[in-house]
Coordinates of C-alpha atoms in Angstrom, one line a residue:
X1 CA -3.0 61.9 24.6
X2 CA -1.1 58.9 23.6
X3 CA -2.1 55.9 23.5
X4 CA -0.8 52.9 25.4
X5 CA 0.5 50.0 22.7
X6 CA -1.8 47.0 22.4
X7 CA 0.1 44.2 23.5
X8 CA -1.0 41.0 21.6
X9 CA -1.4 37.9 23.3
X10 CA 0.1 34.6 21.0
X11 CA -1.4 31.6 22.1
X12 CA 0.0 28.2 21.4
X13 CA -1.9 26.0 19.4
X14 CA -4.0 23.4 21.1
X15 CA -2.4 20.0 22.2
X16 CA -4.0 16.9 20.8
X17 CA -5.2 14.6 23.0
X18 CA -5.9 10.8 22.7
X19 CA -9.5 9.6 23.7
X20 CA -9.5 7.2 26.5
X21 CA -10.3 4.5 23.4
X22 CA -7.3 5.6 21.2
X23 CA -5.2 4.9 24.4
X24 CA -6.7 1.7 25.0
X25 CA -6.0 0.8 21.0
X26 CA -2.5 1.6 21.8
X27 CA -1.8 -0.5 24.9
X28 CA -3.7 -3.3 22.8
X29 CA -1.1 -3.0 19.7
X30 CA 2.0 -2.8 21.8
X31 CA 3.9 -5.1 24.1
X32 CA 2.9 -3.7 27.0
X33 CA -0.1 -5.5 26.1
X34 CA -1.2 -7.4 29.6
X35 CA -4.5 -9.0 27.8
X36 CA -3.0 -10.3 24.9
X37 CA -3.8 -14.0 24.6
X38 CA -5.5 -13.4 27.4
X39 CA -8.0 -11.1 25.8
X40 CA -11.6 -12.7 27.1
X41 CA -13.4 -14.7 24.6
X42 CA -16.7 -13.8 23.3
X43 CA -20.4 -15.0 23.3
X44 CA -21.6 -15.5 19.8
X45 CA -24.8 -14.1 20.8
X46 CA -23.8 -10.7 22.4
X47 CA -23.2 -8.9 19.6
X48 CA -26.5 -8.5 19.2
X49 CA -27.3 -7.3 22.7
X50 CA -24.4 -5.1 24.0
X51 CA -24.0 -1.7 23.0
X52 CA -21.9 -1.1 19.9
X53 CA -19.1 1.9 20.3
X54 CA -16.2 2.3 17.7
X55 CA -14.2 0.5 20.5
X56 CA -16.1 -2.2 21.5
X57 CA -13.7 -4.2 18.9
X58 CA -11.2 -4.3 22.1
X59 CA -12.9 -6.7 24.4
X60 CA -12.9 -9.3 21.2
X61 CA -10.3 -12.0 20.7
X62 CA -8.4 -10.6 17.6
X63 CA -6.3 -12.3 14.5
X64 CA -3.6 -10.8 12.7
X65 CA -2.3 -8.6 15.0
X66 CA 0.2 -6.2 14.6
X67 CA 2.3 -5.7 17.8
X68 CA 4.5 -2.8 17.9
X69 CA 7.2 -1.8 20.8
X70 CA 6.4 1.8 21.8
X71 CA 3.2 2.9 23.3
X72 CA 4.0 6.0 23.0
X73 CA 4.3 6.3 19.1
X74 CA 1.1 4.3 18.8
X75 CA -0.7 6.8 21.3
X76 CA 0.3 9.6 19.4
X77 CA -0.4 8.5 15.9
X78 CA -4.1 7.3 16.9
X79 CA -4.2 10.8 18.7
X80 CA -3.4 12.6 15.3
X81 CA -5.4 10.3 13.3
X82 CA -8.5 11.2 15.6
X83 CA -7.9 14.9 14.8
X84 CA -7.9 14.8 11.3
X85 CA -10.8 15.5 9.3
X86 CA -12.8 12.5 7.6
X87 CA -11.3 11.1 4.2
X88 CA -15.2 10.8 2.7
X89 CA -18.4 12.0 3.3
X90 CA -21.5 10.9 4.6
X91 CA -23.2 11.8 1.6
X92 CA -21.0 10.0 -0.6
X93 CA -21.2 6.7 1.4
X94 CA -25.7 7.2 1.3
X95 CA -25.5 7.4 -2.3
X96 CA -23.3 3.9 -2.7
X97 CA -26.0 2.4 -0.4
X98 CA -28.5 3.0 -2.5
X99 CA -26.4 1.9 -5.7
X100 CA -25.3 -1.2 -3.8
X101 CA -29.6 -1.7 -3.0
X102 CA -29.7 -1.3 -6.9
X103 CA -27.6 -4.0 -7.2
X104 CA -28.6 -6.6 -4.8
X105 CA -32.0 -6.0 -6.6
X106 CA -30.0 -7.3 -10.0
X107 CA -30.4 -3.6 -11.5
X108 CA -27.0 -2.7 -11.1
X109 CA -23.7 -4.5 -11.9
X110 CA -20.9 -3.6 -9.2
X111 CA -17.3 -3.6 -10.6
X112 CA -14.5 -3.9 -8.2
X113 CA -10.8 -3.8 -8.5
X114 CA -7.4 -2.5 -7.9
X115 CA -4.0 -3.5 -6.5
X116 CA -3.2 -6.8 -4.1
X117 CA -1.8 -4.5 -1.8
X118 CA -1.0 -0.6 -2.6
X119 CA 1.9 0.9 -1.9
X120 CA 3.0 4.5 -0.8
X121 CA 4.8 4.6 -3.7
X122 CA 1.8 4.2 -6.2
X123 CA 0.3 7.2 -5.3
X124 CA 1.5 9.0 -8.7
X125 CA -0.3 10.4 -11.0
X126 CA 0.4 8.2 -13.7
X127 CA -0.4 4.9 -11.6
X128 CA -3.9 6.5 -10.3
X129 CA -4.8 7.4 -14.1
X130 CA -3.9 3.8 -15.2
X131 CA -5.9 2.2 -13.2
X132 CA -8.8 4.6 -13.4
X133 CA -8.8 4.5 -17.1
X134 CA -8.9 0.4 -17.2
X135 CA -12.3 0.3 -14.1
X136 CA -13.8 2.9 -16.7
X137 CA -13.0 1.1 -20.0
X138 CA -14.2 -2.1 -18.6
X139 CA -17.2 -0.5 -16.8
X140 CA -18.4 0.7 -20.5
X141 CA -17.6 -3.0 -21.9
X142 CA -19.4 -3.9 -19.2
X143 CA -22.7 -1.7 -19.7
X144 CA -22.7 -2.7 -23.4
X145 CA -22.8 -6.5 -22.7
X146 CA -25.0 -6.1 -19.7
X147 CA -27.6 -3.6 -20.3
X148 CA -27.2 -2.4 -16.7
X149 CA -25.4 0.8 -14.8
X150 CA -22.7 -0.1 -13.3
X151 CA -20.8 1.3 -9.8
X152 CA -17.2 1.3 -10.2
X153 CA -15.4 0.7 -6.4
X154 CA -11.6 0.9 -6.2
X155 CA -9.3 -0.8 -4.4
X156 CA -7.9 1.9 -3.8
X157 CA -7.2 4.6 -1.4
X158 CA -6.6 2.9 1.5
X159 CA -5.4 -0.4 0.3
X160 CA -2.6 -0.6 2.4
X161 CA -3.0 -3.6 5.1
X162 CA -2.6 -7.3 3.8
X163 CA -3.5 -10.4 5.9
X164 CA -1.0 -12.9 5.8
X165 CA -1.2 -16.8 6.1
X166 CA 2.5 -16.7 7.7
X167 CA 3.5 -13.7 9.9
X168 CA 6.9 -14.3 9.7
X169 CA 9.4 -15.9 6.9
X170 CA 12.7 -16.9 6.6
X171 CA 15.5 -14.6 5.0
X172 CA 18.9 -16.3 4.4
X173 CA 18.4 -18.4 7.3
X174 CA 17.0 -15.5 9.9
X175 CA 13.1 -15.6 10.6
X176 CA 11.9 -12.3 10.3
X177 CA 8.7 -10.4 10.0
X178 CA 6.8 -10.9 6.8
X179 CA 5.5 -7.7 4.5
X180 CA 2.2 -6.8 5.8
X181 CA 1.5 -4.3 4.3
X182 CA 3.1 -0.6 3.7
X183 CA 0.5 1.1 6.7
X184 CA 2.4 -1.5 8.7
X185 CA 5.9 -2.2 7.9
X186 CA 8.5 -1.7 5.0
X187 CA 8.7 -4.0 2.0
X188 CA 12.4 -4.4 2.0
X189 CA 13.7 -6.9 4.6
X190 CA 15.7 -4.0 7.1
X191 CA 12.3 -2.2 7.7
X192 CA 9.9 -4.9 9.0
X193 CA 9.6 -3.6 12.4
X194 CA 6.3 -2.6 12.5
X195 CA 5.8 1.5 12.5
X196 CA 2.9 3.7 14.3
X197 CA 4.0 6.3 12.4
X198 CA 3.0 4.5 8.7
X199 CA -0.3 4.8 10.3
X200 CA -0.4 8.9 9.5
X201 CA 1.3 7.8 6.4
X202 CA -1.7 5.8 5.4
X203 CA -4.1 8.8 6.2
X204 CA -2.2 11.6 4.2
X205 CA -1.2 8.8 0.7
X206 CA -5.3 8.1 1.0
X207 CA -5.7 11.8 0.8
X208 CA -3.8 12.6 -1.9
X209 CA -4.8 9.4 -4.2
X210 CA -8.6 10.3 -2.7
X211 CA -7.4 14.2 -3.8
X212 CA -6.4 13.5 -7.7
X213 CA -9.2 11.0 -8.4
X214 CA -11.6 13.5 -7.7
X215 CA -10.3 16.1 -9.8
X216 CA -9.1 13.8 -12.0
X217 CA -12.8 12.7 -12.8
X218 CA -14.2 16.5 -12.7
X219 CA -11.7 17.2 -15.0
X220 CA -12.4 14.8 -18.1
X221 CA -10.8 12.0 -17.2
X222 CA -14.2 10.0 -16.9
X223 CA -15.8 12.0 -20.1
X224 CA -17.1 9.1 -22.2
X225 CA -16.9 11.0 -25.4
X226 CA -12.9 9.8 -24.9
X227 CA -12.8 6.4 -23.1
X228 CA -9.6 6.5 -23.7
X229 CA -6.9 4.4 -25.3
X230 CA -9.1 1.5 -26.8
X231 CA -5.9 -0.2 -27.9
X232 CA -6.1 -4.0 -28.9
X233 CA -2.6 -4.5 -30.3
X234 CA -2.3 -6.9 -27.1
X235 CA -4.9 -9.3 -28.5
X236 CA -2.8 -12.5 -29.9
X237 CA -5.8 -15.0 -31.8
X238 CA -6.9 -12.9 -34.4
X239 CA -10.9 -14.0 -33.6
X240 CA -10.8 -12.9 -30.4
X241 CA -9.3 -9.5 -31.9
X242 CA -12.0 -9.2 -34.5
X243 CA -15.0 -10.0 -31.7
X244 CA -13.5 -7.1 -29.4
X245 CA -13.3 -4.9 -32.0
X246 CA -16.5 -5.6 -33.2
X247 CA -17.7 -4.7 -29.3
X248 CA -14.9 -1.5 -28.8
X249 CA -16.9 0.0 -32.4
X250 CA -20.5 -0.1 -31.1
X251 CA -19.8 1.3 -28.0
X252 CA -17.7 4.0 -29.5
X253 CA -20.3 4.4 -32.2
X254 CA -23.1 4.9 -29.9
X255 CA -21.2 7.7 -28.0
X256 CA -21.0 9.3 -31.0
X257 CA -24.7 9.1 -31.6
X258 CA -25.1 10.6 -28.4
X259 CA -22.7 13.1 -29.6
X260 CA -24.6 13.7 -33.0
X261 CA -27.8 14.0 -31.2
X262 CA -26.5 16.7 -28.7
X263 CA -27.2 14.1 -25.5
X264 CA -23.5 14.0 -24.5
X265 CA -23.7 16.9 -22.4
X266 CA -25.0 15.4 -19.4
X267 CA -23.2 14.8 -16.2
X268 CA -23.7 10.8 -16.3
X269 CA -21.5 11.4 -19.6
X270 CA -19.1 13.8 -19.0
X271 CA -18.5 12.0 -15.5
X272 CA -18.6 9.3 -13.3
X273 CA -19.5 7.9 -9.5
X274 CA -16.3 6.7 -8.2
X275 CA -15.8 4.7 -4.8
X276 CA -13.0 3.3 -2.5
X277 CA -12.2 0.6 -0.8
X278 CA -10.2 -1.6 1.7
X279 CA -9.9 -4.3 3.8
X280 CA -10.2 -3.0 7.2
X281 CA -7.2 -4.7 8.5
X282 CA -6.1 -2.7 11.1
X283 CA -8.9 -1.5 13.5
X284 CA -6.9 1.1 15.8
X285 CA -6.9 2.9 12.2
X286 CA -9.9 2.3 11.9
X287 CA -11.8 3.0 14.7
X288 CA -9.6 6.7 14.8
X289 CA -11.8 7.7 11.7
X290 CA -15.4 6.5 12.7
X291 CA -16.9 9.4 13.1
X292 CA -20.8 10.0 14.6
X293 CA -21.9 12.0 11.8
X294 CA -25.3 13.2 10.3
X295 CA -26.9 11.6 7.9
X296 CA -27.5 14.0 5.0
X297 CA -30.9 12.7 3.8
X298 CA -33.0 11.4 7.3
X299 CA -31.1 13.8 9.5
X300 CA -29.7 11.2 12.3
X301 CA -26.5 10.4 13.4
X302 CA -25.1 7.3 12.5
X303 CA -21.4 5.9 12.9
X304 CA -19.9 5.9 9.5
X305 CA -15.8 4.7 8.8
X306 CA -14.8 7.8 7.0
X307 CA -11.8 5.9 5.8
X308 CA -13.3 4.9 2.9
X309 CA -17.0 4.6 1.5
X310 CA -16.8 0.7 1.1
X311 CA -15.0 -1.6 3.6
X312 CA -14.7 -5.5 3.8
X313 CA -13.8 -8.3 6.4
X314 CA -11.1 -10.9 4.6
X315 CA -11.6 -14.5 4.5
X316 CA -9.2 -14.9 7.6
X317 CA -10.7 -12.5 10.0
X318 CA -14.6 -13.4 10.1
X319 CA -14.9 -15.2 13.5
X320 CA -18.5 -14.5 14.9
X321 CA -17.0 -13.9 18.5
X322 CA -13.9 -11.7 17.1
X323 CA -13.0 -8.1 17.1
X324 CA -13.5 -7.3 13.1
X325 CA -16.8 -9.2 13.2
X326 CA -17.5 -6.6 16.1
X327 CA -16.5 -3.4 14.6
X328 CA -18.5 -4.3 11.4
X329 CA -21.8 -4.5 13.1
X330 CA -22.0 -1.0 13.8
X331 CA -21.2 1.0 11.1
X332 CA -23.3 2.9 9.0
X333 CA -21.0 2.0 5.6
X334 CA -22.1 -0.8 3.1
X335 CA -19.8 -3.6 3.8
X336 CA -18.4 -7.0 2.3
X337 CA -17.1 -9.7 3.8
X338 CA -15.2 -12.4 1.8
X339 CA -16.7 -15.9 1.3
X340 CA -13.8 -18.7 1.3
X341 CA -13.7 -22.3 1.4
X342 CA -14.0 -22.7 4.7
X343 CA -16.9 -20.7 5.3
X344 CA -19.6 -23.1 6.5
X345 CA -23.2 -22.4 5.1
X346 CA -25.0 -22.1 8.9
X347 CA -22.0 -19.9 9.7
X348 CA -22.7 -17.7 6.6
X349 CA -26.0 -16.9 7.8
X350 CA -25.3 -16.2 11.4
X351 CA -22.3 -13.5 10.6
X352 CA -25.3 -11.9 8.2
X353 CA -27.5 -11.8 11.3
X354 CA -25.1 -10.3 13.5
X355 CA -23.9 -7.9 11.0
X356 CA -27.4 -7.1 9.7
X357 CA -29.8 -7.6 12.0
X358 CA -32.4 -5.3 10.2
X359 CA -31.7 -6.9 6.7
X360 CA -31.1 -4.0 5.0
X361 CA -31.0 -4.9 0.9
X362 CA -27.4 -4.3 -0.4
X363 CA -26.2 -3.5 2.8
X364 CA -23.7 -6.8 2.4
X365 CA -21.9 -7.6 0.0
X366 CA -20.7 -11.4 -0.1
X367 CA -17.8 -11.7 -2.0
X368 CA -16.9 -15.5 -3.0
X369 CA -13.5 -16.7 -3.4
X370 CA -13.8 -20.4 -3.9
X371 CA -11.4 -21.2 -6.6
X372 CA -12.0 -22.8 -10.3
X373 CA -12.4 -26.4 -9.1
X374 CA -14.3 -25.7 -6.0
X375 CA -17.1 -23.1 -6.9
X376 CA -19.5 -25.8 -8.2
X377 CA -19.5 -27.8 -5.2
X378 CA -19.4 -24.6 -2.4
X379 CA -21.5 -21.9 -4.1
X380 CA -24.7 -23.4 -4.4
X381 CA -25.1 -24.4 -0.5
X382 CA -24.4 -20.7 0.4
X383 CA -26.6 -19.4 -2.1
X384 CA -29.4 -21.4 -0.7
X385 CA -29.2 -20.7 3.3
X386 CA -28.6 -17.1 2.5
X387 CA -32.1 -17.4 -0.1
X388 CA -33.3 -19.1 3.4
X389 CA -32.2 -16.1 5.5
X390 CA -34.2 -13.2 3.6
X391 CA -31.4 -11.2 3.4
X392 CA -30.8 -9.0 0.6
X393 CA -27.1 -9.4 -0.3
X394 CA -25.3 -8.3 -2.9
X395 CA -23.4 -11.3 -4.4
X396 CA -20.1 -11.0 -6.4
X397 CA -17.4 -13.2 -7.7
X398 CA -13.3 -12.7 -6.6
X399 CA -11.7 -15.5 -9.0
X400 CA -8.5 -14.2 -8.2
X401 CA -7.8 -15.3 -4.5
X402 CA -8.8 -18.9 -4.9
X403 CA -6.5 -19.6 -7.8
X404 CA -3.8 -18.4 -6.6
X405 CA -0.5 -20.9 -7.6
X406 CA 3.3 -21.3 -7.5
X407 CA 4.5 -21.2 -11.4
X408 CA 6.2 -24.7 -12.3
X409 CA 9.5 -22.9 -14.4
X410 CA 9.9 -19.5 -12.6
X411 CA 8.7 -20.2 -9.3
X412 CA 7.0 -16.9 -8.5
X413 CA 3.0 -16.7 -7.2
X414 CA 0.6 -16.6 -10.9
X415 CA -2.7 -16.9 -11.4
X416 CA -3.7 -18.3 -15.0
X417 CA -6.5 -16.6 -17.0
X418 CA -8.6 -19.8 -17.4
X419 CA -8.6 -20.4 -14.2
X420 CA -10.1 -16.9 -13.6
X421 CA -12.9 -16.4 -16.3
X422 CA -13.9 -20.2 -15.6
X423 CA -15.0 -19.2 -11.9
X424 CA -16.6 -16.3 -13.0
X425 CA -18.4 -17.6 -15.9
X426 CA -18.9 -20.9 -13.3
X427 CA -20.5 -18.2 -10.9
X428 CA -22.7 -16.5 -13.6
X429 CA -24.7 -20.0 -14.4
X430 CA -25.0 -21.5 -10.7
X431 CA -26.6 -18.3 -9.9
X432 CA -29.1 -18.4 -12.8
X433 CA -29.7 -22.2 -12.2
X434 CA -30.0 -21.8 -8.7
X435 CA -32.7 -18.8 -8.9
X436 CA -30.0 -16.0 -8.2
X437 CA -28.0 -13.2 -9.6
X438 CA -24.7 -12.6 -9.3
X439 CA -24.6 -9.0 -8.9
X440 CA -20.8 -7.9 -9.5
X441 CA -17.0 -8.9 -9.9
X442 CA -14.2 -8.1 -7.3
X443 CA -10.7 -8.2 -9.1
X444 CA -7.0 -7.9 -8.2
X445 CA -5.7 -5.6 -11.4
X446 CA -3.6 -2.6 -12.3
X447 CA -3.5 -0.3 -15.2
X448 CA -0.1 -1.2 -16.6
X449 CA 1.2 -3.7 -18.7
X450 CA 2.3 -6.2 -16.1
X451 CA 3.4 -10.0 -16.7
X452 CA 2.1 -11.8 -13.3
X453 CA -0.4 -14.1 -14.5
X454 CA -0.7 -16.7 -17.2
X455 CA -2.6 -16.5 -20.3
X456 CA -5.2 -14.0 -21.6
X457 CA -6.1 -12.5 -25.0
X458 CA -2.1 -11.4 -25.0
X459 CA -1.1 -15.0 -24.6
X460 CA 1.3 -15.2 -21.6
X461 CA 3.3 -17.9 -21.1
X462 CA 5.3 -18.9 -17.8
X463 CA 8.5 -17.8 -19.2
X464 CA 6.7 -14.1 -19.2
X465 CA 6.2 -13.9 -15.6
X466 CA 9.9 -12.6 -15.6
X467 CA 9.1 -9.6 -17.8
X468 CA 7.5 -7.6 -15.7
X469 CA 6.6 -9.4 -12.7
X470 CA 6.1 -6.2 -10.2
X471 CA 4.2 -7.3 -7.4
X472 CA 4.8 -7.1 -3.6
X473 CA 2.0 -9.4 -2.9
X474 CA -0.1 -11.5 -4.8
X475 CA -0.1 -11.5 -9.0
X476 CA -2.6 -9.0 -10.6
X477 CA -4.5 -8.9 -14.1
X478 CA -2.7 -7.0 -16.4
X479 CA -4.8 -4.3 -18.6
X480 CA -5.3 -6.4 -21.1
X481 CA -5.9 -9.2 -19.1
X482 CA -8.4 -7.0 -17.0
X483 CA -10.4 -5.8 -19.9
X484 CA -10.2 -9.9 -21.3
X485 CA -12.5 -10.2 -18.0
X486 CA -14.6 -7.3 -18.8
X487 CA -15.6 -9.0 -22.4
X488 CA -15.8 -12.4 -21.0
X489 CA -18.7 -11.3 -18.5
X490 CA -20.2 -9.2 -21.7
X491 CA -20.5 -11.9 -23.8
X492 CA -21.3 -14.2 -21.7
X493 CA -24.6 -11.9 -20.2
X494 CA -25.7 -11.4 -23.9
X495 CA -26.0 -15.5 -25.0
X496 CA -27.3 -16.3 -21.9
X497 CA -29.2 -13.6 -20.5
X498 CA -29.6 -10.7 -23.4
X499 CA -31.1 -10.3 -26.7
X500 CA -28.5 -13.3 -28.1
X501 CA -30.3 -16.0 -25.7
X502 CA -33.9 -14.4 -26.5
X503 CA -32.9 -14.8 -30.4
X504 CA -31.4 -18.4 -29.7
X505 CA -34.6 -19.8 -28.1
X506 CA -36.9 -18.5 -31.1

């Protein structure tokens, strides 16, 4: 008898659809915006009262904001963000809370740094290395000085959203949109208009950076038996030179006493923790990769920002009653905010109430960005009211933003060195004096041999900046200038703090 043929049935795959939020996102972010200024101001107070969703963010008054002019595109980039599949892991982000607990407690140092701004164009293989191999070879310098384990967060991975103080500039005589950032618009002045579409751009260069470091740090890369290119050449006072070295040959030395003893087979040696981070600029992004998830160790389901383990609120978008300050309060991720100038001390403590209202230890990190001639006067009031508070934060320095200047001769944004180590080194004593511990360093750096600030072991000068000034943004440490930090913290931990001020007071 024959048999009929079996006729097979192709379906189409599934359509995406936006969530009702993702929609509202999109009609936020575009023109056809009718709350816009007009968005309803906020009670300081309800935070703590109303409900938290991923999207509560939208009833908030909002700065920075990116407008775009299609709905459309912005609906159907949120919609494909929502159906992609999260960049990290619960577990991952549970295991830098308890780090981050580890520091706040002062038995942990937390080392943070990576590019002003990334690009899409950074995500190479030989950019991601760099900068990998500089957070690990100051992490070690950092160990050795400090007698501490230390977390190493990236800024990196995400990195793609900058606030701005200007939104717009002027371009031979035309105002037009400033750079903001490549998950917003285009560096080069005919691709400003702000693009939905750099969005899913954001998502898939995350991936792949998030991608290589991984196996990049399964595969060797981290292996302290070969911290890699220990290189002083750089170093221009011939002390200086002599004291790294003199630091670079113990550590190497004691890895290989490790090695000679057969205890350099271990996974804390052959590998490392690695984190990322950003500044959660752009909430619609956001907010499209907040997932409810399980938490791996207690079993509940919490809302964690899969984006990246580690986010922060910048210095310009902290308002009590605004959207960022709303989004932060509910997730599950360890957070920082930034600590300016402006930051009042009262105000200090009631953005840590709204944002932890169950003083979790570590679960903040405050990063302060005062500047070289300001910390003495600023730091110590915050340190105090948050003392006051009882909450456990972690505290760490970013000398960078606050000494940020215009070079006198070439013209161009620098930063110099001194001005950088003096904060931190500022930082380090009014914490001890003041009955605290500064827990961790935040840094703008890269892992190549840039010339954008002044001064350093390799002895910049302003004439330098032109060398290899390569920044969109703001001026980073150069690797030399990056591991100059690294030493300065070291040495400064082991006459003050180590067996140097123990021997000193005998």
């Amino acid at each position: 008898m024959d048999q009929k043929p079996v006729k097979v049935i192709v379906s189409n795959p599934p359509k995406l659809t936006a969530s009702e939020g993702a929609k509202r996102a999109a009609k936020l972010r575009t023109q056809s915006n009718d709350m816009g200024a007009e968005r309803p101001p906020a009670i300081v107070e309800e935070p703590l009262k109303k409900e938290w969703s991923p999207v509560t963010w939208q009833d908030r008054p909002i700065v920075q904001d990116v407008v775009y002019d299609d709905y459309n595109k912005v609906e159907t980039a949120l919609e494909k963000l929502e159906s992609l599949p999260p960049l990290v892991h619960p577990r991952e982000i549970e295991i830098l809370k308890k780090k981050l607990k580890s520091a706040a407690e002062g038995k942990t140092f937390l080392l943070q740094g990576g590019d002003c701004a990334e690009l899409f164009d950074y995500c190479t293989q030989d950019n991601i290395e760099n900068k990998l191999k500089v957070l690990l070879q100051m992490s070690l310098v950092l160990i050795w000085g400090l007698k501490l384990p230390v977390v190493r967060i990236g800024r990196m991975a995400g990195q793609y959203a900058k606030p701005r103080s200007k939104l717009t500039e002027t371009v031979d005589g035309k105002e037009i949109n400033s750079f903001r950032g490549d998950n917003i618009n285009g560096f080069d002045v005919k691709d400003r208009l702000p693009d939905p579409n750099r969005l899913v751009s954001s998502y898939f260069h995350s991936a792949a950076t998030l991608n290589f470091i991984r196996s990049s740090l399964q595969n060797g890369l981290a292996d302290l038996r070969h911290p890699g290119d220990w290189d002083l050449s750089h170093v221009q006072n011939d002390n200086v030179r002599q004291r790294y070295e003199e630091i670079v040959t113990r550590i190497i030395e004691g890895l290989e006493f490790m090695k000679t003893v057969g205890a350099d087979d271990s996974a804390d040696i052959t590998s490392i923790d690695f984190y990322t981070s950003h500044e959660a600029l752009l909430l619609e992004y956001e907010q499209s990769l907040t997932r409810l998830l399980r938490n791996p160790t207690t079993g509940e389901k919490s809302y964690y920002n899969t984006s990246a383990h580690f986010i922060w609120i910048g210095d310009r978008t902290r308002q009590l009653d605004h959207a960022h300050v709303e989004f932060f309060r509910g997730v599950a991720n360890p957070i920082g905010i930034k600590v300016g100038p402006t930051m009042d001390a009262n105000e200090l403590v009631r953005l840590l109430d709204i944002v932890d209202p169950n003083f979790e230890t570590g679960r903040v990190t405050l990063i302060s960005r005062y500047g070289a001639d300001k910390v003495e006067k600023l730091l110590p009031p915050h340190i105090a009211a948050v003392q006051k508070s009882k909450h456990k934060v972690v505290w760490v320095s970013d000398p960078c933003h606050g000494n940020t200047k215009t070079s006198p001769v070439t013209k161009v944004k620098t930063r110099y060195f001194d001005d950088i180590v003096t904060e931190v080194k500022l930082a380090l004593q009014i914490h001890k004096d003041n009955g605290s511990t500064l827990n961790g360093v935040h840094l703008e750096l890269t892992g190549d041999a840039v010339t954008e600030c002044i001064g350093g072991s390799q002895a910049l000068e302003d004439e330098d900046l032109v060398i290899r000034y390569d920044t969109v943004c703001d001026p980073r440490l150069s690797v030399s200038q990056s591991l100059d930090v690294a030493f300065v913290v070291a040495d400064w931990y082991k006459k003050n703090i180590g067996e140097d001020a123990v021997n000193a007071s005998n």
